[in-house]
Amino acid sequence: MTIQELSPAEARQRQARGARLIDVREAHERATGMAEGAQGVAKGALEAAPATHVPDRDAPLLLICQTGARSRAAAEALAAQGWRDVASVAGGTTRWQAEGLPLTPPDAGIDLDFHERYSRHLRLPEIGLDGQTRLAEATVLVVGAGGLGSPAAYYLAAAGVGTLRIADDDVVDRSNLQRQILHAEERIGQPKVLSAATTLAGLNPRTRIEPVAERVTSANIDRLLDGVDVVLDGADNFPVRYLLNDACVLHRKPLVYGAVHRFEGQASVFDAGRQRGACPCYRCLFPEPPPPEAAPNCSEVGVLGVLPGVIGLLQATEVLKLLLGIGEPLRGRLLQFDALRMQFRQTRLAPDPDCPVCAPGRDFPGYIDYAAFCSGPRT
Ligand SMILES: [Zn+2]
């Protein structure tokens, strides 16, 4: 069935001749302002019971949404149910506004910044107002404001995570700027957490940044995890990786892991704290760190500058999914990325029933501070 699509100006003329204009967007979208004279009935409610809202099947009807797709679909649904004079406004409220046609003022008290800033999230039914509100109420611990933490924190702030607690005891060095995009030339020598806070505040002043200019150790790990919903490991070194793993099992927090080396990277979600025996932790894979002489010397190993961007954004994606409760988290799977071949490979990871930390029923063995392998700047 072909639905007639009208320009906003044509719709306005029909409206003047008595056609009813119905805005089929969700209530939170309509709160930012509607085409003048429109009545709000969300698409789902309208399609479920059209006769309740439009008893006369011959009445001239005009449907409008944000950009024209939902109103066209709703018009098709109504036409299929026997409404004979339904048209859709092409381009929707966006075009209506752009062409200078009158709008009702936004609802009193509405947070226009929130609705504009997150409009592309709010239009996704999987996120919507509930999901965006959940993000705003969330606290994420980002360990490391370096190569992985930079892109991750950048996008988590942009996406509207309410609080980012960022822990890093390092200062900005010129050699960081090849990949650590939160920082800037003029902030060389500054603590990374303060440099990060400056950039993130410029991107999204709604996100609260808690800068913690400390090295992560057993002495502060409990405090760092306090009140946190998800932990992102952007430190990419063995002592912190094991400490975070153990602490996240103890405190039942999901840990989003990432690591990079030269042209390759990997990511996973360790959720053994909340799902003992069902999900692996990092120690299920590698019970102990390698001896220092076997581990790469981080200050000497090179890394392709974009690589931590790829892995850090995979981590940020997993953080958002965990906070929103959508999709299939990267639990029990290790995703490996090879930039030179441009290939992803996935390996299944099973929990180790004898894991020293996360085996069901096992008492927590206590924290271990392994010797730092890297004295130089972290990757
Ligand atoms: Zn384990």
Short mmCIF file of C-alpha atoms and ligand atoms in Angstrom, two decimals:
data_model
loop_
_atom_site.label_atom_id
_atom_site.label_comp_id
_atom_site.label_asym_id
_atom_site.label_seq_id
_atom_site.Cartn_x
_atom_site.Cartn_y
_atom_site.Cartn_z
CA MET A 1 0.00 0.00 0.00
CA THR A 2 1.36 3.39 -0.97
CA ILE A 3 1.05 6.02 1.67
CA GLN A 4 0.84 9.62 0.62
CA GLU A 5 3.78 11.62 1.88
CA LEU A 6 3.37 15.35 2.26
CA SER A 7 5.89 18.09 2.74
CA PRO A 8 5.54 19.89 6.09
CA ALA A 9 4.07 22.93 4.28
CA GLU A 10 1.44 20.78 2.55
CA ALA A 11 0.63 19.11 5.85
CA ARG A 12 0.28 22.51 7.48
CA GLN A 13 -2.25 23.52 4.80
CA ARG A 14 -4.28 20.36 5.28
CA GLN A 15 -4.14 20.90 9.00
CA ALA A 16 -5.64 24.36 8.44
CA ARG A 17 -8.47 22.70 6.50
CA GLY A 18 -9.26 20.41 9.42
CA ALA A 19 -6.98 17.37 9.12
CA ARG A 20 -5.79 15.99 12.44
CA LEU A 21 -2.02 15.93 12.99
CA ILE A 22 -0.76 13.17 15.29
CA ASP A 23 2.84 13.08 16.52
CA VAL A 24 3.70 9.38 16.88
CA ARG A 25 7.05 9.85 18.65
CA GLU A 26 7.58 8.70 22.22
CA ALA A 27 6.57 11.06 25.02
CA HIS A 28 10.16 11.97 25.87
CA GLU A 29 10.78 12.97 22.25
CA ARG A 30 7.60 15.02 22.04
CA ALA A 31 8.58 16.83 25.21
CA THR A 32 11.26 18.71 23.26
CA GLY A 33 8.56 20.37 21.15
CA MET A 34 5.95 19.26 18.58
CA ALA A 35 4.64 20.59 15.30
CA GLU A 36 2.06 23.18 16.33
CA GLY A 37 -1.40 21.74 16.69
CA ALA A 38 -0.21 18.14 16.83
CA GLN A 39 -1.56 15.66 19.37
CA GLY A 40 0.82 13.15 20.82
CA VAL A 41 0.06 9.43 20.56
CA ALA A 42 3.09 7.11 20.52
CA LYS A 43 3.28 4.83 17.46
CA GLY A 44 2.89 1.65 19.50
CA ALA A 45 -0.23 2.90 21.28
CA LEU A 46 -1.76 4.22 18.08
CA GLU A 47 -1.22 1.00 16.13
CA ALA A 48 -2.45 -1.17 18.99
CA ALA A 49 -5.78 0.61 19.32
CA PRO A 50 -6.37 3.10 16.50
CA ALA A 51 -10.12 3.32 17.09
CA THR A 52 -9.51 4.63 20.60
CA HIS A 53 -7.60 7.59 19.26
CA VAL A 54 -9.28 8.05 15.85
CA PRO A 55 -12.81 6.62 15.95
CA ASP A 56 -13.75 7.90 12.47
CA ARG A 57 -12.06 5.82 9.77
CA ASP A 58 -12.75 8.46 7.13
CA ALA A 59 -11.33 11.40 9.07
CA PRO A 60 -8.34 13.02 7.34
CA LEU A 61 -5.25 12.12 9.33
CA LEU A 62 -1.66 13.33 9.18
CA LEU A 63 1.08 11.47 11.03
CA ILE A 64 4.42 13.00 11.93
CA CYS A 65 7.51 11.63 13.75
CA GLN A 66 11.13 12.79 13.92
CA THR A 67 12.33 12.18 10.37
CA GLY A 68 9.40 10.54 8.59
CA ALA A 69 10.09 6.81 8.76
CA ARG A 70 8.06 5.92 11.84
CA SER A 71 5.08 8.02 10.76
CA ARG A 72 5.08 6.34 7.34
CA ALA A 73 5.13 2.90 8.97
CA ALA A 74 2.34 3.92 11.34
CA ALA A 75 0.31 5.27 8.43
CA GLU A 76 0.72 1.95 6.62
CA ALA A 77 -0.41 0.09 9.74
CA LEU A 78 -3.51 2.27 10.09
CA ALA A 79 -4.34 2.01 6.40
CA ALA A 80 -4.05 -1.76 6.64
CA GLN A 81 -6.56 -1.68 9.51
CA GLY A 82 -9.09 0.27 7.44
CA TRP A 83 -8.33 3.95 7.97
CA ARG A 84 -8.84 5.46 4.56
CA ASP A 85 -7.27 8.94 4.62
CA VAL A 86 -3.89 8.72 6.32
CA ALA A 87 -0.82 10.66 5.14
CA SER A 88 2.68 10.93 6.55
CA VAL A 89 4.80 14.07 6.87
CA ALA A 90 8.03 13.51 4.92
CA GLY A 91 11.12 14.55 6.88
CA GLY A 92 9.12 14.72 10.10
CA THR A 93 9.53 17.24 12.88
CA THR A 94 13.17 17.82 11.92
CA ARG A 95 12.15 19.12 8.49
CA TRP A 96 9.09 20.90 9.91
CA GLN A 97 11.40 22.87 12.16
CA ALA A 98 14.05 23.42 9.46
CA GLU A 99 11.42 24.93 7.17
CA GLY A 100 10.47 27.44 9.84
CA LEU A 101 7.01 26.09 10.63
CA PRO A 102 5.75 26.72 14.15
CA LEU A 103 6.47 24.35 17.03
CA THR A 104 4.96 24.10 20.46
CA PRO A 105 7.45 25.13 23.14
CA PRO A 106 9.30 22.32 24.94
CA ASP A 107 7.71 21.04 28.14
CA ALA A 108 8.54 23.10 31.17
CA GLY A 109 11.42 21.60 33.11
CA ILE A 110 12.67 19.37 30.30
CA ASP A 111 16.43 18.97 30.05
CA LEU A 112 16.96 20.02 26.45
CA ASP A 113 20.73 19.47 26.61
CA PHE A 114 20.14 15.84 27.60
CA HIS A 115 17.61 15.26 24.81
CA GLU A 116 19.70 16.90 22.12
CA ARG A 117 23.02 15.41 23.20
CA TYR A 118 21.74 11.84 23.39
CA SER A 119 19.06 12.02 20.69
CA ARG A 120 20.71 9.24 18.63
CA HIS A 121 20.67 6.96 21.68
CA LEU A 122 17.15 7.96 22.67
CA ARG A 123 15.91 6.91 19.21
CA LEU A 124 17.24 3.37 19.67
CA PRO A 125 14.54 1.30 21.34
CA GLU A 126 17.29 -0.83 22.93
CA ILE A 127 18.52 2.26 24.81
CA GLY A 128 15.82 4.94 24.90
CA LEU A 129 15.18 7.11 27.92
CA ASP A 130 15.49 4.24 30.39
CA GLY A 131 18.87 3.14 29.06
CA GLN A 132 20.24 6.66 28.81
CA THR A 133 19.15 7.32 32.37
CA ARG A 134 20.89 4.11 33.44
CA LEU A 135 24.10 5.31 31.77
CA ALA A 136 23.80 8.67 33.51
CA GLU A 137 23.52 6.93 36.87
CA ALA A 138 26.45 4.57 36.22
CA THR A 139 29.99 4.74 37.53
CA VAL A 140 32.80 3.15 35.52
CA LEU A 141 36.33 2.69 36.80
CA VAL A 142 38.85 3.23 34.01
CA VAL A 143 42.27 2.04 35.07
CA GLY A 144 44.89 3.80 33.00
CA ALA A 145 44.51 7.01 31.01
CA GLY A 146 46.85 5.73 28.30
CA GLY A 147 46.43 4.03 24.95
CA LEU A 148 43.37 1.92 25.88
CA GLY A 149 41.90 4.25 28.49
CA SER A 150 42.00 7.25 26.14
CA PRO A 151 39.60 6.07 23.44
CA ALA A 152 37.50 4.15 25.97
CA ALA A 153 37.02 7.08 28.34
CA TYR A 154 36.51 9.45 25.41
CA TYR A 155 33.59 7.46 24.05
CA LEU A 156 32.15 6.51 27.44
CA ALA A 157 31.95 10.20 28.32
CA ALA A 158 30.43 10.99 24.93
CA ALA A 159 27.89 8.19 25.38
CA GLY A 160 26.73 9.71 28.64
CA VAL A 161 28.22 7.54 31.38
CA GLY A 162 27.53 9.66 34.45
CA THR A 163 30.73 9.13 36.38
CA LEU A 164 34.15 8.07 35.16
CA ARG A 165 36.69 7.32 37.87
CA ILE A 166 40.06 7.39 36.12
CA ALA A 167 43.13 6.05 37.91
CA ASP A 168 46.66 6.68 36.60
CA ASP A 169 49.81 7.89 38.36
CA ASP A 170 51.69 8.79 35.18
CA VAL A 171 52.32 12.17 33.54
CA VAL A 172 51.88 13.02 29.87
CA ASP A 173 54.96 12.39 27.75
CA ARG A 174 55.41 13.38 24.10
CA SER A 175 55.78 9.72 23.11
CA ASN A 176 52.22 9.10 24.45
CA LEU A 177 50.57 11.39 21.92
CA GLN A 178 50.95 8.90 19.05
CA ARG A 179 47.95 7.00 20.51
CA GLN A 180 46.80 8.49 23.83
CA ILE A 181 44.31 10.86 22.28
CA LEU A 182 42.94 12.32 25.51
CA HIS A 183 46.16 14.27 25.95
CA ALA A 184 47.64 17.23 24.13
CA GLU A 185 50.98 18.79 23.30
CA GLU A 186 50.48 21.68 25.70
CA ARG A 187 49.81 19.30 28.59
CA ILE A 188 53.08 17.37 28.41
CA GLY A 189 54.32 16.95 31.97
CA GLN A 190 50.84 17.19 33.51
CA PRO A 191 49.30 14.28 35.40
CA LYS A 192 47.43 12.15 32.86
CA VAL A 193 44.26 12.06 34.94
CA LEU A 194 44.07 15.88 34.95
CA SER A 195 44.82 16.07 31.24
CA ALA A 196 42.09 13.48 30.66
CA ALA A 197 39.63 15.41 32.82
CA THR A 198 40.28 18.58 30.77
CA THR A 199 39.54 16.86 27.46
CA LEU A 200 36.51 14.94 28.72
CA ALA A 201 34.96 18.02 30.35
CA GLY A 202 35.27 19.79 27.01
CA LEU A 203 33.48 16.96 25.23
CA ASN A 204 30.70 16.30 27.73
CA PRO A 205 30.33 18.56 30.76
CA ARG A 206 27.57 16.27 32.04
CA THR A 207 30.01 13.46 32.82
CA ARG A 208 31.60 13.69 36.24
CA ILE A 209 35.30 12.84 36.19
CA GLU A 210 36.92 11.53 39.36
CA PRO A 211 40.66 11.77 38.70
CA VAL A 212 42.76 9.48 40.92
CA ALA A 213 46.46 10.22 40.41
CA GLU A 214 47.58 7.03 42.12
CA ARG A 215 49.19 3.77 41.12
CA VAL A 216 46.67 0.96 41.52
CA THR A 217 47.78 -1.39 44.32
CA SER A 218 46.26 -3.66 46.94
CA ALA A 219 46.26 -0.62 49.26
CA ASN A 220 43.74 1.39 47.23
CA ILE A 221 41.96 -1.17 45.05
CA ASP A 222 38.97 -1.61 47.39
CA ARG A 223 38.45 2.15 47.54
CA LEU A 224 38.75 2.44 43.74
CA LEU A 225 36.08 -0.24 43.23
CA ASP A 226 33.66 1.25 45.73
CA GLY A 227 30.34 2.10 44.05
CA VAL A 228 31.57 1.08 40.60
CA ASP A 229 29.31 -0.77 38.13
CA VAL A 230 31.90 -1.91 35.59
CA VAL A 231 35.72 -1.90 35.54
CA LEU A 232 37.73 -1.26 32.39
CA ASP A 233 41.35 -2.43 32.44
CA GLY A 234 43.29 0.03 30.35
CA ALA A 235 46.54 -0.37 32.25
CA ASP A 236 47.83 -3.23 30.15
CA ASN A 237 50.42 -4.48 32.63
CA PHE A 238 50.59 -7.71 34.58
CA PRO A 239 50.54 -6.49 38.22
CA VAL A 240 47.44 -4.37 37.67
CA ARG A 241 45.77 -6.99 35.46
CA TYR A 242 46.01 -9.68 38.16
CA LEU A 243 45.08 -7.30 40.95
CA LEU A 244 42.02 -6.04 39.06
CA ASN A 245 41.01 -9.59 38.22
CA ASP A 246 41.18 -10.75 41.83
CA ALA A 247 39.47 -7.63 43.18
CA CYS A 248 36.66 -7.88 40.62
CA VAL A 249 36.03 -11.51 41.60
CA LEU A 250 35.99 -10.53 45.29
CA HIS A 251 33.72 -7.51 44.80
CA ARG A 252 31.54 -9.16 42.14
CA LYS A 253 32.24 -6.57 39.44
CA PRO A 254 32.44 -7.25 35.70
CA LEU A 255 35.93 -6.59 34.33
CA VAL A 256 36.42 -5.54 30.72
CA TYR A 257 39.89 -6.59 29.72
CA GLY A 258 42.03 -5.36 26.85
CA ALA A 259 45.67 -5.68 25.86
CA VAL A 260 47.80 -4.62 22.90
CA HIS A 261 51.18 -5.68 21.57
CA ARG A 262 52.83 -4.41 18.37
CA PHE A 263 50.13 -5.03 15.70
CA GLU A 264 47.84 -7.30 17.73
CA GLY A 265 45.35 -6.86 20.48
CA GLN A 266 42.75 -8.77 22.45
CA ALA A 267 39.73 -8.15 24.58
CA SER A 268 37.39 -10.10 26.83
CA VAL A 269 34.90 -9.69 29.66
CA PHE A 270 35.68 -11.45 32.93
CA ASP A 271 32.53 -11.77 34.95
CA ALA A 272 33.43 -14.60 37.33
CA GLY A 273 32.64 -12.45 40.37
CA ARG A 274 28.97 -12.37 39.52
CA GLN A 275 28.82 -15.78 37.85
CA ARG A 276 31.06 -18.13 39.78
CA GLY A 277 31.73 -21.36 37.96
CA ALA A 278 29.87 -20.18 34.85
CA CYS A 279 32.23 -17.48 33.57
CA PRO A 280 36.03 -17.58 33.62
CA CYS A 281 38.32 -15.02 35.21
CA TYR A 282 41.75 -14.04 33.91
CA ARG A 283 43.44 -16.51 36.25
CA CYS A 284 41.42 -19.36 34.75
CA LEU A 285 43.52 -18.71 31.62
CA PHE A 286 46.80 -17.77 33.21
CA PRO A 287 46.94 -18.71 36.92
CA GLU A 288 50.18 -16.78 37.47
CA PRO A 289 51.94 -13.93 35.69
CA PRO A 290 54.99 -14.83 33.62
CA PRO A 291 58.36 -14.26 35.28
CA PRO A 292 59.58 -10.67 34.78
CA GLU A 293 62.39 -11.77 32.44
CA ALA A 294 59.84 -13.43 30.10
CA ALA A 295 57.50 -10.48 29.94
CA PRO A 296 58.05 -7.88 27.26
CA ASN A 297 59.71 -4.74 28.46
CA CYS A 298 56.89 -2.31 27.90
CA SER A 299 59.07 0.72 27.46
CA GLU A 300 60.89 -0.89 24.56
CA VAL A 301 58.06 -2.57 22.69
CA GLY A 302 56.44 -0.62 19.90
CA VAL A 303 52.75 -0.48 19.16
CA LEU A 304 50.83 0.65 16.10
CA GLY A 305 49.21 3.92 17.17
CA VAL A 306 45.66 3.06 16.09
CA LEU A 307 45.71 -0.39 17.66
CA PRO A 308 44.81 0.66 21.23
CA GLY A 309 42.05 2.72 19.63
CA VAL A 310 40.50 -0.44 18.15
CA ILE A 311 40.84 -2.47 21.34
CA GLY A 312 39.88 0.39 23.68
CA LEU A 313 36.69 0.93 21.72
CA LEU A 314 35.86 -2.78 21.82
CA GLN A 315 36.21 -2.43 25.59
CA ALA A 316 34.02 0.70 25.68
CA THR A 317 31.40 -1.15 23.62
CA GLU A 318 31.35 -3.99 26.15
CA VAL A 319 31.09 -1.52 29.04
CA LEU A 320 28.04 0.12 27.49
CA LYS A 321 26.40 -3.26 26.79
CA LEU A 322 26.98 -4.37 30.37
CA LEU A 323 25.57 -1.12 31.77
CA LEU A 324 22.54 -1.28 29.48
CA GLY A 325 22.01 -5.02 29.82
CA ILE A 326 21.78 -5.48 26.06
CA GLY A 327 23.34 -7.89 23.60
CA GLU A 328 25.72 -10.71 24.35
CA PRO A 329 28.72 -9.64 26.42
CA LEU A 330 32.16 -10.95 25.52
CA ARG A 331 32.03 -13.34 28.48
CA GLY A 332 33.79 -16.66 28.15
CA ARG A 333 35.27 -15.52 24.85
CA LEU A 334 38.62 -14.02 23.95
CA LEU A 335 38.53 -11.78 20.89
CA GLN A 336 41.88 -11.40 19.19
CA PHE A 337 42.63 -8.79 16.57
CA ASP A 338 45.43 -8.84 14.02
CA ALA A 339 45.78 -5.41 12.41
CA LEU A 340 48.19 -6.50 9.66
CA ARG A 341 45.92 -9.27 8.42
CA MET A 342 42.83 -7.30 9.41
CA GLN A 343 41.38 -10.36 11.07
CA PHE A 344 39.41 -11.05 14.22
CA ARG A 345 39.59 -14.46 15.83
CA GLN A 346 37.49 -15.70 18.72
CA THR A 347 38.47 -18.35 21.25
CA ARG A 348 36.09 -19.88 23.75
CA LEU A 349 37.23 -19.62 27.36
CA ALA A 350 35.98 -22.05 29.98
CA PRO A 351 36.09 -21.41 33.71
CA ASP A 352 38.74 -23.46 35.53
CA PRO A 353 37.05 -25.49 38.29
CA ASP A 354 40.36 -25.34 40.19
CA CYS A 355 40.99 -21.64 39.65
CA PRO A 356 42.85 -20.25 42.67
CA VAL A 357 40.53 -17.24 42.84
CA CYS A 358 37.14 -17.85 41.24
CA ALA A 359 36.44 -21.57 41.73
CA PRO A 360 32.99 -21.94 43.34
CA GLY A 361 33.21 -22.14 47.13
CA ARG A 362 36.86 -21.08 47.22
CA ASP A 363 37.81 -18.57 49.93
CA PHE A 364 39.43 -15.42 48.63
CA PRO A 365 43.20 -15.94 48.90
CA GLY A 366 44.03 -12.26 49.37
CA TYR A 367 45.60 -9.68 47.10
CA ILE A 368 49.06 -10.05 45.61
CA ASP A 369 51.12 -7.07 44.47
CA TYR A 370 53.36 -8.48 41.77
CA ALA A 371 56.57 -6.61 41.01
CA ALA A 372 56.13 -4.07 38.26
CA PHE A 373 57.74 -5.24 35.04
CA CYS A 374 57.66 -1.88 33.40
CA SER A 375 59.53 1.00 34.88
CA GLY A 376 59.10 3.16 31.82
CA PRO A 377 55.93 4.62 30.36
CA ARG A 378 53.15 2.14 29.89
CA THR A 379 51.80 1.29 26.51
ZN ZN B 1 39.20 -17.98 37.60
#
